[in-house]
XYZ file of C-alpha atoms in Angstrom:
456
model
C 124.664 126.268 89.366
C 127.596 126.071 86.912
C 130.848 128.133 87.024
C 134.554 127.381 86.896
C 135.169 129.644 89.895
C 132.403 128.226 92.085
C 131.615 125.036 93.946
C 129.140 124.201 96.667
C 127.641 121.491 98.818
C 123.948 121.840 99.659
C 121.555 119.823 101.795
C 119.269 120.349 104.751
C 119.186 123.330 107.072
C 122.387 123.847 108.948
C 124.715 122.690 106.173
C 127.513 125.157 105.540
C 128.505 125.991 101.995
C 132.270 126.157 101.531
C 133.713 128.087 98.663
C 136.915 128.188 96.654
C 138.914 131.349 96.637
C 138.914 133.792 93.798
C 141.061 136.865 94.124
C 139.619 140.253 93.447
C 142.034 143.148 93.705
C 140.618 146.477 94.804
C 143.015 149.453 94.237
C 145.749 149.607 96.886
C 143.664 147.622 99.333
C 143.794 143.925 98.729
C 140.418 142.105 98.845
C 139.928 138.406 98.169
C 136.358 137.038 98.115
C 135.825 133.343 98.488
C 133.713 133.414 95.327
C 131.960 135.908 93.148
C 128.900 133.614 92.802
C 127.370 131.243 95.289
C 124.369 128.899 95.047
C 122.826 127.682 98.280
C 119.741 125.737 99.269
C 116.801 127.398 100.916
C 116.870 126.810 104.673
C 120.588 126.002 104.766
C 123.543 128.057 106.048
C 126.042 129.819 103.834
C 129.452 131.365 104.644
C 130.882 134.143 102.476
C 134.558 134.848 103.172
C 136.708 137.808 102.343
C 140.384 138.258 103.151
C 141.862 141.732 103.060
C 145.136 143.648 103.137
C 145.711 147.356 103.736
C 148.656 149.752 104.067
C 150.192 149.781 107.527
C 150.748 153.550 107.260
C 148.826 156.276 105.587
C 150.084 159.853 105.195
C 152.816 159.163 107.715
C 150.452 157.778 110.296
C 149.942 154.238 111.488
C 146.948 152.788 109.704
C 144.694 150.350 111.639
C 141.318 148.730 110.939
C 138.653 150.152 113.149
C 135.571 148.334 111.779
C 134.530 145.638 109.303
C 131.063 145.457 107.730
C 129.036 143.408 105.288
C 126.664 145.319 103.045
C 123.977 144.367 100.587
C 121.256 146.104 98.556
C 120.801 149.798 98.719
C 118.065 151.538 100.663
C 117.632 155.296 100.472
C 120.811 155.492 98.423
C 122.767 153.840 101.223
C 124.027 150.273 101.437
C 122.337 148.072 104.035
C 124.424 146.707 106.901
C 123.517 143.023 106.993
C 124.404 142.659 110.643
C 121.890 145.311 111.716
C 119.089 144.932 109.154
C 115.830 143.535 110.562
C 115.424 141.049 107.696
C 118.595 139.287 108.871
C 117.978 139.597 112.592
C 119.099 136.505 114.447
C 120.354 134.884 111.269
C 123.763 136.495 110.611
C 127.207 136.500 112.208
C 130.321 138.494 111.241
C 133.373 136.472 112.254
C 136.806 138.022 111.745
C 140.243 136.623 112.473
C 143.697 137.212 110.981
C 142.499 139.632 108.315
C 139.778 137.235 107.150
C 136.114 137.963 107.785
C 133.270 135.491 107.296
C 129.616 136.391 106.881
C 127.512 133.460 108.068
C 123.816 133.532 107.143
C 121.470 130.890 108.559
C 118.015 129.725 107.453
C 118.421 131.112 103.978
C 115.359 132.457 102.187
C 114.847 133.301 98.556
C 114.980 137.017 99.450
C 118.608 136.501 100.502
C 119.461 136.145 96.808
C 121.405 139.406 96.399
C 125.008 140.691 96.053
C 127.091 141.050 99.232
C 130.057 143.445 99.708
C 132.722 143.525 102.375
C 133.943 146.820 103.790
C 136.762 147.866 106.109
C 137.148 151.212 107.847
C 140.590 152.426 108.853
C 141.520 155.611 110.696
C 141.713 157.580 107.469
C 139.835 155.583 104.831
C 136.748 153.377 104.294
C 137.025 150.792 101.534
C 134.113 148.814 99.987
C 135.097 145.769 97.983
C 133.185 145.778 94.736
C 132.198 143.742 92.890
C 131.221 141.458 95.744
C 129.697 137.978 95.979
C 126.317 137.235 94.419
C 124.237 134.713 96.370
C 121.487 132.684 94.684
C 119.194 130.845 97.067
C 117.470 127.898 95.392
C 115.251 125.116 96.570
C 114.859 121.416 95.863
C 111.773 120.599 93.805
C 108.465 120.671 95.583
C 106.521 117.375 95.558
C 105.270 117.142 91.975
C 101.595 116.972 91.119
C 100.116 114.766 88.399
C 97.089 115.441 86.204
C 95.321 113.066 83.810
C 93.566 113.922 80.578
C 90.844 112.957 79.955
C 89.835 113.030 83.599
C 86.715 110.905 83.003
C 86.520 107.117 82.735
C 89.298 105.700 80.564
C 88.168 103.028 78.117
C 90.462 100.511 76.494
C 91.735 101.791 73.144
C 91.518 105.485 74.041
C 94.472 107.887 74.442
C 95.574 109.249 77.813
C 98.061 111.972 78.779
C 99.646 112.225 82.242
C 101.324 115.536 83.127
C 103.848 116.059 85.933
C 104.703 119.510 87.331
C 106.754 120.824 90.247
C 107.834 124.217 91.613
C 111.608 124.002 91.389
C 114.597 126.309 90.961
C 116.494 125.412 88.910
C 113.823 123.794 86.771
C 113.250 120.113 87.374
C 113.707 117.185 85.068
C 110.885 114.627 85.134
C 110.873 110.841 85.011
C 107.860 108.495 84.900
C 107.601 105.145 86.672
C 104.966 102.436 87.000
C 104.582 100.168 90.009
C 104.843 96.489 89.168
C 103.293 93.556 90.998
C 106.112 93.477 93.573
C 105.621 97.131 94.568
C 108.831 97.992 92.711
C 108.996 100.891 90.287
C 109.839 100.262 86.653
C 110.975 103.041 84.330
C 108.447 104.193 81.732
C 109.740 107.410 80.117
C 111.275 110.822 80.666
C 109.713 114.237 80.294
C 106.897 116.124 81.980
C 104.233 114.338 79.880
C 103.521 110.648 79.541
C 101.355 109.871 76.513
C 99.620 106.498 76.285
C 98.022 105.914 72.905
C 95.453 103.136 72.489
C 95.671 102.288 76.174
C 95.188 98.619 77.063
C 94.025 96.794 80.170
C 97.662 95.880 80.872
C 98.393 99.620 81.240
C 96.205 99.815 84.347
C 98.124 100.474 87.541
C 99.821 103.076 89.718
C 102.044 105.685 88.103
C 104.563 108.058 89.708
C 106.691 110.907 88.462
C 109.885 112.286 89.992
C 111.118 115.875 89.763
C 114.916 116.253 89.944
C 117.375 119.117 89.878
C 120.842 119.724 91.282
C 119.404 120.314 94.732
C 117.368 117.165 95.144
C 114.628 114.864 93.955
C 110.985 114.519 94.938
C 108.422 111.905 94.007
C 104.741 112.486 93.379
C 101.881 110.769 95.080
C 100.727 107.695 93.105
C 97.998 108.125 90.551
C 95.961 105.070 89.618
C 94.990 104.536 85.991
C 91.946 102.272 85.810
C 91.265 101.137 82.244
C 87.727 99.867 81.660
C 87.103 97.159 79.068
C 84.573 94.599 77.881
C 84.903 90.996 79.121
C 87.692 88.921 77.634
C 86.981 85.353 76.467
C 85.539 83.576 79.535
C 87.213 80.436 80.798
C 85.278 77.505 82.259
C 86.513 75.053 84.883
C 84.903 71.878 86.221
C 85.224 70.545 89.741
C 86.064 67.800 90.307
C 88.339 67.879 87.248
C 88.517 64.065 87.124
C 85.892 61.599 85.884
C 82.354 62.505 86.991
C 80.204 59.671 88.312
C 76.435 59.664 88.434
C 75.154 61.042 91.726
C 78.262 63.056 92.525
C 78.271 66.826 93.072
C 79.668 68.962 90.242
C 80.535 72.671 90.073
C 81.099 74.588 86.845
C 82.853 77.949 87.262
C 82.953 80.794 84.736
C 85.522 83.606 84.920
C 86.461 86.498 82.665
C 88.863 89.422 82.882
C 86.606 92.489 82.715
C 86.419 96.022 84.097
C 83.906 96.724 85.479
C 83.459 93.177 86.764
C 81.334 90.929 84.578
C 77.949 89.375 85.295
C 77.632 85.709 84.350
C 74.883 83.523 82.875
C 74.969 79.747 82.340
C 73.275 77.862 79.483
C 72.948 74.259 78.341
C 72.990 73.506 74.615
C 70.164 71.618 72.958
C 70.927 71.594 69.261
C 69.772 74.843 67.680
C 67.064 75.422 70.256
C 67.759 78.143 72.786
C 67.183 77.014 76.318
C 66.404 79.331 79.239
C 69.351 80.324 81.442
C 70.269 77.918 84.215
C 71.654 80.506 86.625
C 72.999 84.062 86.688
C 75.797 83.208 89.087
C 79.433 82.581 88.133
C 79.106 79.028 89.514
C 76.661 76.361 88.291
C 76.225 73.713 90.987
C 74.779 70.174 90.694
C 74.306 68.411 94.007
C 73.642 65.033 92.335
C 74.660 64.909 88.688
C 72.435 62.603 86.605
C 72.645 61.066 83.156
C 70.077 63.600 81.949
C 72.453 66.400 82.985
C 75.126 65.234 80.540
C 75.683 67.543 77.604
C 77.360 70.766 76.507
C 77.384 73.887 78.652
C 78.618 77.430 78.101
C 78.586 80.716 80.005
C 78.269 84.349 78.974
C 80.098 87.283 80.604
C 78.562 90.754 80.327
C 79.294 94.287 81.509
C 78.372 97.784 80.317
C 81.034 97.691 77.593
C 80.207 94.376 75.956
C 79.478 90.666 76.134
C 81.511 87.520 75.451
C 80.540 83.834 75.304
C 82.803 81.011 76.419
C 83.695 77.924 74.449
C 81.308 75.006 75.060
C 82.359 72.344 77.539
C 81.052 68.778 77.410
C 80.142 67.010 80.649
C 80.058 63.226 80.244
C 78.773 61.472 83.370
C 79.897 57.920 84.091
C 77.418 55.356 85.456
C 76.974 51.643 86.088
C 74.983 49.543 83.601
C 71.230 49.936 83.727
C 68.949 46.833 83.730
C 69.845 44.953 80.526
C 67.207 44.159 77.910
C 67.318 40.734 76.216
C 65.891 39.782 72.839
C 65.539 36.403 71.073
C 65.721 35.704 67.359
C 63.618 34.271 65.870
C 60.954 35.765 68.099
C 58.191 33.310 66.913
C 57.955 29.649 67.797
C 61.252 27.963 67.263
C 61.366 24.513 65.767
C 63.650 22.006 67.348
C 66.991 21.861 65.573
C 66.989 25.523 64.562
C 69.560 28.071 65.823
C 68.599 30.649 68.446
C 70.325 34.022 68.919
C 70.155 35.848 72.244
C 71.087 39.550 72.321
C 71.768 41.586 75.504
C 72.038 45.397 75.682
C 72.417 47.857 78.549
C 72.799 51.621 78.864
C 76.179 52.173 80.543
C 79.092 54.633 80.539
C 81.706 53.446 79.983
C 80.255 50.758 77.711
C 79.443 47.455 79.413
C 81.026 44.062 78.900
C 78.591 41.129 78.637
C 78.648 37.549 79.946
C 76.137 34.660 79.617
C 75.402 31.918 82.147
C 72.838 29.094 82.246
C 70.868 28.338 85.377
C 72.394 25.629 87.587
C 75.633 25.748 85.576
C 78.683 27.523 86.959
C 80.693 27.665 83.780
C 80.543 30.670 81.461
C 78.415 29.968 78.396
C 79.584 32.935 76.306
C 81.095 36.437 76.370
C 79.890 39.336 74.309
C 76.619 41.005 73.584
C 75.323 38.149 71.351
C 74.977 34.474 72.330
C 73.982 31.945 69.622
C 72.778 28.390 70.279
C 72.872 26.212 67.153
C 70.738 23.066 66.760
C 68.478 23.963 69.663
C 67.288 20.857 71.588
C 65.128 20.141 74.630
C 68.187 19.950 76.870
C 68.963 23.576 75.980
C 65.749 24.766 77.618
C 66.043 26.650 80.890
C 66.991 30.081 82.236
C 69.883 32.131 80.816
C 71.410 35.099 82.625
C 72.944 38.078 80.835
C 75.307 40.212 82.943
C 76.331 43.764 81.931
C 79.339 45.096 83.807
C 81.745 48.056 83.789
C 84.118 49.442 86.432
C 81.232 51.181 88.211
C 78.952 48.199 88.698
C 77.008 45.239 87.306
C 73.391 44.502 86.384
C 71.724 41.194 85.312
C 68.680 40.068 83.369
C 67.358 36.511 83.014
C 65.823 34.909 79.936
C 63.889 31.605 80.164
C 63.347 29.237 77.242
C 60.503 26.772 77.941
C 59.770 23.628 75.980
C 56.104 22.637 75.938
C 55.906 18.888 76.606
C 54.632 16.727 73.775
C 55.146 19.361 71.135
C 57.603 19.358 68.348
C 58.021 23.087 68.801
C 59.057 25.266 71.713
C 57.434 28.338 73.146
C 59.850 31.016 74.201
C 59.039 33.207 77.183
C 61.367 35.962 78.354
C 61.591 37.161 81.861
C 64.145 39.805 82.815
C 65.210 40.431 86.380
C 68.279 41.327 88.341
C 67.472 39.394 91.485
C 65.663 36.261 90.202
C 62.389 37.252 91.821
C 60.457 37.189 88.536
C 61.628 33.637 87.945
C 59.755 32.487 91.029
C 56.649 34.381 89.892
C 56.834 32.655 86.502
C 57.045 29.199 88.074
C 54.086 30.041 90.299
C 52.016 31.252 87.324
C 52.897 28.163 85.299
C 51.783 25.956 88.187
C 48.454 27.761 88.372
C 48.009 27.478 84.612
C 48.653 23.711 84.629
C 46.199 23.207 87.494
C 43.584 25.313 85.706
C 44.047 23.344 82.507
C 43.703 20.027 84.375
C 40.552 21.250 86.093
C 39.099 22.382 82.767
C 39.836 18.970 81.271
C 38.073 17.236 84.150
C 34.994 19.456 83.735
C 34.791 18.704 80.022
C 34.849 14.945 80.627
C 32.087 15.260 83.218
C 29.733 16.765 80.634
C 30.170 14.143 77.902
C 26.784 12.452 77.045
C 26.135 9.058 78.653
C 24.438 6.364 76.627
C 21.451 4.832 78.504
C 19.949 1.446 77.650
C 16.131 1.214 77.703
C 14.493 -2.072 78.900
C 11.598 -3.382 76.945
């Protein structure tokens, strides 16, 4: 309440309102009210003071005050004595001392908002001090209520209006706040309405409004704004994030910001051909990842408002070299003195390094995928081992060059093994073949015709 001649302090029930003095002169009787206007808070206590003077004699007689009264609104054309009226019962006191009387009213109600007059009665005259003091009983704002329009589901991109209202006298001023991640309130705007145009997912959260006037401030209950939206671009993570070795377990995880929550589907790419989904869970799990599982994967996130596909992620499994294959060039019979090229290859990731050794020789014959022997001679015959190795392991294959005795050419036979077992089988088969050939030769000689001499 504003006024140069008025001041007050208001709070909870029991707080007394003290007032500055403003003099009001009433005819020959002096009357001074503490204030002509008072504002007080509902439920509190107010004191209205009036000091008075009067003539000590009147018409030659001693003049004394016989009674003091406080009056208010008129009933039946008569002013109401506050100290005896039922509406004030138990709530008022009239305290007088040294020509100053104080009307104390407790537990103020809005119906106490009227004008109050002080009256004195002497032996010969009753004086009512008018104008009196006007009391206005106000209240701090009631807890404000918040409404949202539209009241249905709020989709991203739509417009939303929040309205704050409170029963307050004097009228309240409104301020909007939003709760941040630390449960603190951040200022949004002022005014009874908060308008959010093209609302975004980041606008989701709890909102509050406060209603303030000179008598206090009240905050509303929180209202939660839940913005629904289609899935954002899904992200894909791989565990373990480091190098993946063949046989290890691998988990691919798909996640997307979506409201309502997204459903997920995993796919593996195969050129332009669409493959059936691998799983409809957010995680794709491989208990033992194999070379055949290598490739590109992607996931799709879906909800009622839309669908979004992730970027493709390549999974490249690492593995030790597989059993090497060995080839010889030329592949036909090789004449003595010609060059021979041996080539070794193995499926490995990372790529394998190659080494060549000759049976019964400890020294390295060559490094690299290709080993060339120029001017091939009988002493070059024997078994050659190709080793393929990377950081995950090693695998070997053996190649045997055999020279057929008594021939000017050599027959090349290739046997590949990692453990040398096939070499023993080859020697055994060659032994059987030689024995069979010798037996066949003996049988042929036994059937040659024998010349017989006839005696005459």
